[in-house]
Amino acid sequence: MPAMRYQESLNHRIVRYAALGAFIFYLAWNVAWIAHGRIPPSILRAVGGIPCPTTGGYRSFIALCRGELVQSFFYNPLMPVYLLLFIYSMAVLFHQWLNRKRLVLRPLFAWMWCASLLIGWAAKFALGRQYW
């Protein structure tokens, strides 16, 4: 039994360090672009040539704020969904933090995020390269 616990612990540490490394790379990527006065491009698009589900989110938000609903939709059709999920997720985490509870979202949120990102990715491909 202890060998199995050790393996689970090792797997947990590997996943944790991989996630931490990916997050550090993501931050470094964005800081480097912002330091040069540019909006950071999607890493997935820059490296693999395919869009990220959230590509165009900033442009979509700005167009939405200007009242350009059709243009906002074409930049990223799921931006309002992502925005609502983000605000709600942050509110739940903030409430947990205030109450000194463990910061964790329910599995339903993970499924909602995954589903919206997959639908958003399909939508990006359906809309075409001009909106990536």
PDB file of N, CA, C and O in Angstrom, residues 64-98:
ATOM      1  N   LEU A  64     -17.980  45.054 -27.747  1.00  0.00           N
ATOM      2  CA  LEU A  64     -19.211  44.978 -26.965  1.00  0.00           C
ATOM      3  C   LEU A  64     -19.437  46.269 -26.187  1.00  0.00           C
ATOM      4  O   LEU A  64     -20.551  46.801 -26.157  1.00  0.00           O
ATOM      5  N   CYS A  65     -18.384  46.801 -25.593  1.00  0.00           N
ATOM      6  CA  CYS A  65     -18.492  48.066 -24.846  1.00  0.00           C
ATOM      7  C   CYS A  65     -18.871  49.226 -25.758  1.00  0.00           C
ATOM      8  O   CYS A  65     -19.519  50.180 -25.320  1.00  0.00           O
ATOM      9  N   ARG A  66     -18.463  49.168 -27.004  1.00  0.00           N
ATOM     10  CA  ARG A  66     -18.811  50.210 -27.981  1.00  0.00           C
ATOM     11  C   ARG A  66     -20.199  50.016 -28.570  1.00  0.00           C
ATOM     12  O   ARG A  66     -20.649  50.826 -29.373  1.00  0.00           O
ATOM     13  N   GLY A  67     -20.847  48.911 -28.213  1.00  0.00           N
ATOM     14  CA  GLY A  67     -22.177  48.632 -28.754  1.00  0.00           C
ATOM     15  C   GLY A  67     -22.148  47.938 -30.103  1.00  0.00           C
ATOM     16  O   GLY A  67     -23.191  47.797 -30.745  1.00  0.00           O
ATOM     17  N   GLU A  68     -20.984  47.483 -30.530  1.00  0.00           N
ATOM     18  CA  GLU A  68     -20.841  46.785 -31.814  1.00  0.00           C
ATOM     19  C   GLU A  68     -21.062  45.292 -31.588  1.00  0.00           C
ATOM     20  O   GLU A  68     -20.120  44.491 -31.577  1.00  0.00           O
ATOM     21  N   LEU A  69     -22.323  44.909 -31.422  1.00  0.00           N
ATOM     22  CA  LEU A  69     -22.660  43.549 -31.025  1.00  0.00           C
ATOM     23  C   LEU A  69     -22.261  42.505 -32.061  1.00  0.00           C
ATOM     24  O   LEU A  69     -21.744  41.446 -31.713  1.00  0.00           O
ATOM     25  N   VAL A  70     -22.487  42.783 -33.335  1.00  0.00           N
ATOM     26  CA  VAL A  70     -22.158  41.815 -34.392  1.00  0.00           C
ATOM     27  C   VAL A  70     -20.656  41.618 -34.469  1.00  0.00           C
ATOM     28  O   VAL A  70     -20.168  40.477 -34.516  1.00  0.00           O
ATOM     29  N   GLN A  71     -19.903  42.714 -34.442  1.00  0.00           N
ATOM     30  CA  GLN A  71     -18.441  42.609 -34.498  1.00  0.00           C
ATOM     31  C   GLN A  71     -17.921  41.889 -33.265  1.00  0.00           C
ATOM     32  O   GLN A  71     -17.014  41.062 -33.357  1.00  0.00           O
ATOM     33  N   SER A  72     -18.497  42.179 -32.109  1.00  0.00           N
ATOM     34  CA  SER A  72     -18.108  41.507 -30.877  1.00  0.00           C
ATOM     35  C   SER A  72     -18.308  40.001 -31.003  1.00  0.00           C
ATOM     36  O   SER A  72     -17.445  39.209 -30.611  1.00  0.00           O
ATOM     37  N   PHE A  73     -19.442  39.603 -31.564  1.00  0.00           N
ATOM     38  CA  PHE A  73     -19.728  38.183 -31.756  1.00  0.00           C
ATOM     39  C   PHE A  73     -18.688  37.523 -32.655  1.00  0.00           C
ATOM     40  O   PHE A  73     -18.200  36.429 -32.362  1.00  0.00           O
ATOM     41  N   PHE A  74     -18.335  38.183 -33.756  1.00  0.00           N
ATOM     42  CA  PHE A  74     -17.379  37.580 -34.685  1.00  0.00           C
ATOM     43  C   PHE A  74     -15.972  37.487 -34.099  1.00  0.00           C
ATOM     44  O   PHE A  74     -15.241  36.538 -34.385  1.00  0.00           O
ATOM     45  N   TYR A  75     -15.565  38.438 -33.282  1.00  0.00           N
ATOM     46  CA  TYR A  75     -14.241  38.356 -32.654  1.00  0.00           C
ATOM     47  C   TYR A  75     -14.159  37.159 -31.712  1.00  0.00           C
ATOM     48  O   TYR A  75     -13.172  36.442 -31.688  1.00  0.00           O
ATOM     49  N   ASN A  76     -15.195  36.977 -30.896  1.00  0.00           N
ATOM     50  CA  ASN A  76     -15.246  35.815 -30.010  1.00  0.00           C
ATOM     51  C   ASN A  76     -16.678  35.633 -29.524  1.00  0.00           C
ATOM     52  O   ASN A  76     -17.122  36.330 -28.610  1.00  0.00           O
ATOM     53  N   PRO A  77     -17.405  34.680 -30.117  1.00  0.00           N
ATOM     54  CA  PRO A  77     -18.822  34.521 -29.787  1.00  0.00           C
ATOM     55  C   PRO A  77     -19.099  34.123 -28.331  1.00  0.00           C
ATOM     56  O   PRO A  77     -20.172  34.383 -27.831  1.00  0.00           O
ATOM     57  N   LEU A  78     -18.139  33.514 -27.665  1.00  0.00           N
ATOM     58  CA  LEU A  78     -18.385  33.087 -26.292  1.00  0.00           C
ATOM     59  C   LEU A  78     -17.809  34.028 -25.238  1.00  0.00           C
ATOM     60  O   LEU A  78     -17.828  33.729 -24.052  1.00  0.00           O
ATOM     61  N   MET A  79     -17.331  35.188 -25.646  1.00  0.00           N
ATOM     62  CA  MET A  79     -16.739  36.125 -24.694  1.00  0.00           C
ATOM     63  C   MET A  79     -17.693  36.459 -23.541  1.00  0.00           C
ATOM     64  O   MET A  79     -17.270  36.445 -22.386  1.00  0.00           O
ATOM     65  N   PRO A  80     -18.989  36.715 -23.781  1.00  0.00           N
ATOM     66  CA  PRO A  80     -19.874  36.987 -22.630  1.00  0.00           C
ATOM     67  C   PRO A  80     -19.960  35.797 -21.668  1.00  0.00           C
ATOM     68  O   PRO A  80     -20.001  35.979 -20.455  1.00  0.00           O
ATOM     69  N   VAL A  81     -19.946  34.589 -22.209  1.00  0.00           N
ATOM     70  CA  VAL A  81     -19.982  33.389 -21.366  1.00  0.00           C
ATOM     71  C   VAL A  81     -18.712  33.302 -20.534  1.00  0.00           C
ATOM     72  O   VAL A  81     -18.758  33.061 -19.326  1.00  0.00           O
ATOM     73  N   TYR A  82     -17.546  33.505 -21.182  1.00  0.00           N
ATOM     74  CA  TYR A  82     -16.275  33.478 -20.452  1.00  0.00           C
ATOM     75  C   TYR A  82     -16.248  34.557 -19.368  1.00  0.00           C
ATOM     76  O   TYR A  82     -15.784  34.316 -18.257  1.00  0.00           O
ATOM     77  N   LEU A  83     -16.738  35.723 -19.699  1.00  0.00           N
ATOM     78  CA  LEU A  83     -16.735  36.827 -18.745  1.00  0.00           C
ATOM     79  C   LEU A  83     -17.604  36.507 -17.527  1.00  0.00           C
ATOM     80  O   LEU A  83     -17.182  36.701 -16.386  1.00  0.00           O
ATOM     81  N   LEU A  84     -18.800  35.974 -17.761  1.00  0.00           N
ATOM     82  CA  LEU A  84     -19.679  35.610 -16.650  1.00  0.00           C
ATOM     83  C   LEU A  84     -19.083  34.485 -15.805  1.00  0.00           C
ATOM     84  O   LEU A  84     -19.126  34.539 -14.575  1.00  0.00           O
ATOM     85  N   LEU A  85     -18.522  33.466 -16.473  1.00  0.00           N
ATOM     86  CA  LEU A  85     -17.887  32.375 -15.735  1.00  0.00           C
ATOM     87  C   LEU A  85     -16.705  32.878 -14.909  1.00  0.00           C
ATOM     88  O   LEU A  85     -16.510  32.468 -13.765  1.00  0.00           O
ATOM     89  N   PHE A  86     -15.922  33.779 -15.492  1.00  0.00           N
ATOM     90  CA  PHE A  86     -14.769  34.325 -14.779  1.00  0.00           C
ATOM     91  C   PHE A  86     -15.210  35.121 -13.555  1.00  0.00           C
ATOM     92  O   PHE A  86     -14.685  34.928 -12.452  1.00  0.00           O
ATOM     93  N   ILE A  87     -16.183  36.009 -13.736  1.00  0.00           N
ATOM     94  CA  ILE A  87     -16.657  36.838 -12.623  1.00  0.00           C
ATOM     95  C   ILE A  87     -17.225  35.959 -11.515  1.00  0.00           C
ATOM     96  O   ILE A  87     -16.914  36.134 -10.339  1.00  0.00           O
ATOM     97  N   TYR A  88     -18.037  34.977 -11.889  1.00  0.00           N
ATOM     98  CA  TYR A  88     -18.634  34.104 -10.886  1.00  0.00           C
ATOM     99  C   TYR A  88     -17.564  33.266 -10.180  1.00  0.00           C
ATOM    100  O   TYR A  88     -17.587  33.130  -8.952  1.00  0.00           O
ATOM    101  N   SER A  89     -16.627  32.721 -10.938  1.00  0.00           N
ATOM    102  CA  SER A  89     -15.542  31.924 -10.350  1.00  0.00           C
ATOM    103  C   SER A  89     -14.720  32.761  -9.376  1.00  0.00           C
ATOM    104  O   SER A  89     -14.386  32.304  -8.275  1.00  0.00           O
ATOM    105  N   MET A  90     -14.391  33.982  -9.770  1.00  0.00           N
ATOM    106  CA  MET A  90     -13.618  34.858  -8.884  1.00  0.00           C
ATOM    107  C   MET A  90     -14.413  35.213  -7.635  1.00  0.00           C
ATOM    108  O   MET A  90     -13.856  35.292  -6.533  1.00  0.00           O
ATOM    109  N   ALA A  91     -15.713  35.418  -7.772  1.00  0.00           N
ATOM    110  CA  ALA A  91     -16.556  35.740  -6.610  1.00  0.00           C
ATOM    111  C   ALA A  91     -16.584  34.568  -5.630  1.00  0.00           C
ATOM    112  O   ALA A  91     -16.469  34.769  -4.415  1.00  0.00           O
ATOM    113  N   VAL A  92     -16.716  33.355  -6.140  1.00  0.00           N
ATOM    114  CA  VAL A  92     -16.727  32.171  -5.278  1.00  0.00           C
ATOM    115  C   VAL A  92     -15.388  32.029  -4.563  1.00  0.00           C
ATOM    116  O   VAL A  92     -15.334  31.813  -3.348  1.00  0.00           O
ATOM    117  N   LEU A  93     -14.290  32.172  -5.303  1.00  0.00           N
ATOM    118  CA  LEU A  93     -12.959  32.057  -4.695  1.00  0.00           C
ATOM    119  C   LEU A  93     -12.699  33.167  -3.681  1.00  0.00           C
ATOM    120  O   LEU A  93     -12.115  32.922  -2.619  1.00  0.00           O
ATOM    121  N   PHE A  94     -13.141  34.376  -3.984  1.00  0.00           N
ATOM    122  CA  PHE A  94     -12.961  35.490  -3.049  1.00  0.00           C
ATOM    123  C   PHE A  94     -13.747  35.232  -1.757  1.00  0.00           C
ATOM    124  O   PHE A  94     -13.249  35.477  -0.656  1.00  0.00           O
ATOM    125  N   HIS A  95     -14.959  34.734  -1.904  1.00  0.00           N
ATOM    126  CA  HIS A  95     -15.776  34.416  -0.729  1.00  0.00           C
ATOM    127  C   HIS A  95     -15.091  33.344   0.115  1.00  0.00           C
ATOM    128  O   HIS A  95     -15.065  33.438   1.348  1.00  0.00           O
ATOM    129  N   GLN A  96     -14.532  32.325  -0.530  1.00  0.00           N
ATOM    130  CA  GLN A  96     -13.817  31.285   0.206  1.00  0.00           C
ATOM    131  C   GLN A  96     -12.589  31.866   0.900  1.00  0.00           C
ATOM    132  O   GLN A  96     -12.283  31.496   2.035  1.00  0.00           O
ATOM    133  N   TRP A  97     -11.888  32.732   0.232  1.00  0.00           N
ATOM    134  CA  TRP A  97     -10.694  33.357   0.805  1.00  0.00           C
ATOM    135  C   TRP A  97     -11.054  34.182   2.042  1.00  0.00           C
ATOM    136  O   TRP A  97     -10.368  34.122   3.064  1.00  0.00           O
ATOM    137  N   LEU A  98     -12.143  34.962   1.925  1.00  0.00           N
ATOM    138  CA  LEU A  98     -12.579  35.769   3.064  1.00  0.00           C
ATOM    139  C   LEU A  98     -12.928  34.899   4.272  1.00  0.00           C
ATOM    140  O   LEU A  98     -12.685  35.286   5.410  1.00  0.00           O
TER     141      LEU A  98
END
